[in-house]
Coordinates of C-alpha atoms in Angstrom, one line a residue:
X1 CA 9.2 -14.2 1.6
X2 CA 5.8 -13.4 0.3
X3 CA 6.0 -10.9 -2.5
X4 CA 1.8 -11.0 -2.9
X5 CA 1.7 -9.7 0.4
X6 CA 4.5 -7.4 0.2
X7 CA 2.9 -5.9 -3.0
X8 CA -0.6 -5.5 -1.5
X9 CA 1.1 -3.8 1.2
X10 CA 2.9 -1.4 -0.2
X11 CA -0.4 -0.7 -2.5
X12 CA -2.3 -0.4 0.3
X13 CA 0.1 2.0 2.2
X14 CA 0.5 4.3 -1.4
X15 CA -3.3 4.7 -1.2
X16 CA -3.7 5.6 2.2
X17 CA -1.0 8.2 2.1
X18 CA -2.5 9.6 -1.0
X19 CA -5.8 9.8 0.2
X20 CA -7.5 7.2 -2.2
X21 CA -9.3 5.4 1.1
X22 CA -12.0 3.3 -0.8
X23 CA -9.0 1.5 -2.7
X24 CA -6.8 1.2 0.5
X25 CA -9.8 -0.3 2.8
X26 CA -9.9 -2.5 -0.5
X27 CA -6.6 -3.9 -0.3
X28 CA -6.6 -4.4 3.3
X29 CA -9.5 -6.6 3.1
X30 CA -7.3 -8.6 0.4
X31 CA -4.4 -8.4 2.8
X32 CA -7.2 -10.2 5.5
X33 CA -8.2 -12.7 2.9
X34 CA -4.7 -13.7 1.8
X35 CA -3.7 -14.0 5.5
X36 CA -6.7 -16.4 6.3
X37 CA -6.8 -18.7 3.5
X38 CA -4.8 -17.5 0.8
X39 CA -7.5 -16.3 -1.5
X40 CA -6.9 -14.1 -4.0
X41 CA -10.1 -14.0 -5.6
X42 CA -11.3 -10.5 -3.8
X43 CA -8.3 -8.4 -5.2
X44 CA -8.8 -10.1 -8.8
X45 CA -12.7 -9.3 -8.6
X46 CA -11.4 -5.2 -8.5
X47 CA -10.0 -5.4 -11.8
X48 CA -12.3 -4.7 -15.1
X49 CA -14.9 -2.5 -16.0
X50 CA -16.2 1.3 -15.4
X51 CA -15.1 2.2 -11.9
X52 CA -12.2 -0.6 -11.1
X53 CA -9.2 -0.3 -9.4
X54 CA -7.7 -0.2 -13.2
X55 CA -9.2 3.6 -13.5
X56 CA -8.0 5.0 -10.5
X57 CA -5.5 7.7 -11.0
X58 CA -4.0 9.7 -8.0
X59 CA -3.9 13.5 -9.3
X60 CA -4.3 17.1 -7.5
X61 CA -8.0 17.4 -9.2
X62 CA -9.3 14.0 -7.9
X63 CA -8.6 15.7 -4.3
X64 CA -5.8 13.5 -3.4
X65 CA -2.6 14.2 -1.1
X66 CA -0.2 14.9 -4.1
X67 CA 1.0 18.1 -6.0
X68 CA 1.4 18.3 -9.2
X69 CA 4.9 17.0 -9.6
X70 CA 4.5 13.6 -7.5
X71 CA 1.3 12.3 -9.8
X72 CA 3.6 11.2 -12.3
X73 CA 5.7 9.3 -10.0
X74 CA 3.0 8.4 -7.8
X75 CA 1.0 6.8 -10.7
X76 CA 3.9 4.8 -11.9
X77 CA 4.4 3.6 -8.7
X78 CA 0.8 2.5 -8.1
X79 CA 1.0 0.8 -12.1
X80 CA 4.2 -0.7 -11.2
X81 CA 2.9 -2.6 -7.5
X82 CA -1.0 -3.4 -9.3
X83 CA 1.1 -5.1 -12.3
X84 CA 3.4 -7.1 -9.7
X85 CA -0.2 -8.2 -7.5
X86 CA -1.8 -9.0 -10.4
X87 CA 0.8 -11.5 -11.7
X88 CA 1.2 -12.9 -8.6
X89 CA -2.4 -13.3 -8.0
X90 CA -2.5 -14.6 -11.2
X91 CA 0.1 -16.9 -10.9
X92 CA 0.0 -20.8 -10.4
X93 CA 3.5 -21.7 -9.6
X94 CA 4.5 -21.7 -6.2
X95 CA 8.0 -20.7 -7.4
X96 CA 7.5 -17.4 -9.2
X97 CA 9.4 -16.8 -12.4
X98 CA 11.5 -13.1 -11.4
X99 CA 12.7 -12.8 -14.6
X100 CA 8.9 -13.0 -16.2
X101 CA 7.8 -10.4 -13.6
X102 CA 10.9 -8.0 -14.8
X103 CA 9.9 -8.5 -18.1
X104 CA 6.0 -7.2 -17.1
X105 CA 7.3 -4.4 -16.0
X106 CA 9.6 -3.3 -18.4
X107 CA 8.2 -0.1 -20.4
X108 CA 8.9 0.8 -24.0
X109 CA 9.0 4.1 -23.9
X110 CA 11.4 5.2 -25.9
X111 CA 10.8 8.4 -27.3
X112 CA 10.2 11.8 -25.2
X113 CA 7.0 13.5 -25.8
X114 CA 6.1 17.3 -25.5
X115 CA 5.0 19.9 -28.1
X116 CA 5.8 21.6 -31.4
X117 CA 4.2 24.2 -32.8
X118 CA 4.0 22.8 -36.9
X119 CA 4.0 26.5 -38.0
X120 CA 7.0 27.9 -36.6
X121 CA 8.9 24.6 -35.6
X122 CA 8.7 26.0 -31.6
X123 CA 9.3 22.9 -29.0
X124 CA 8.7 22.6 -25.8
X125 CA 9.2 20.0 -22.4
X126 CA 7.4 20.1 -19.6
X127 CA 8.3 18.8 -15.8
X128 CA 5.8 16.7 -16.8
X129 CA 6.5 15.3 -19.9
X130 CA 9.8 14.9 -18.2
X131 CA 8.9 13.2 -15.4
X132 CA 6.5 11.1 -17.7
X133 CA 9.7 9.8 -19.4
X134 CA 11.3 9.5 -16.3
X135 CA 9.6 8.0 -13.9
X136 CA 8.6 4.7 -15.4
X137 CA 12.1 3.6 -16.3
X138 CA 13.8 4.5 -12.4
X139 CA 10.1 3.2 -10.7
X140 CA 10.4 0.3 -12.5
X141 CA 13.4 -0.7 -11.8
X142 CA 13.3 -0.1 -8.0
X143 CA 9.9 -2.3 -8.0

């Protein structure tokens, strides 16, 4: 089983659903590249400075195919499969270490966050801040 591919594949198809097509013609070309001769160095070169594939964030006001409730979950998701690539682009071993990838994408979140006002002592949750606690741990764990 090749989990580079698997990963670049399922990027690849999260982009392309969300609308993000300059980061999805990316990956395919890293998919073509893998395929022909195993390289890896063309989905390394997209990570690092102003403008990489590390700034992309799928949200309503960058015009992508999400509503406000999936960007959370959608982000997570796209976090949780660059992460995996990465590592496994990274890696040297030919057997990869599972329980060092689990431990990459383990999150530390461990407090919820939301709003309070400091005169009155008024909190508040959002869906968002909700989901933003939420969706880490469950996307995580399915990755």
């Amino acid at each position: 089983m090749d989990l580079y591919r698997l990963a670049l594949e399922a990027m690849q198809k999260l982009l392309n659903e969300t609308g993000v097509r300059f980061w999805a013609d990316w990956i395919e070309k890293d998919i073509e590249y893998w395929d022909d001769n195993r390289s890896v160095t063309h989905h390394l070169s997209a990570y690092g400075g102003m403008g990489s594939f590390n700034d992309v964030v799928i949200c309503v006001v960058n015009n992508h195919k999400v509503n406000k409730h999936q960007e959370a979950w959608t982000n997570y998701l796209l976090m949780g499969l660059k992460s995996v690539a990465y590592y496994l682009a990274k890696s040297e071993e030919i057997e990869i270490n599972v329980d060092m990838l689990k431990e990459k994408l383990q999150c530390n979140y461990s407090k919820i966050q939301g709003s309070r006002c400091l005169a009155c002592g008024y909190s508040e949750l959002s869906e968002g801040d909700v989901d933003n606690f939420i969706a880490p741990k469950i996307i995580n764990e399915e990755i």
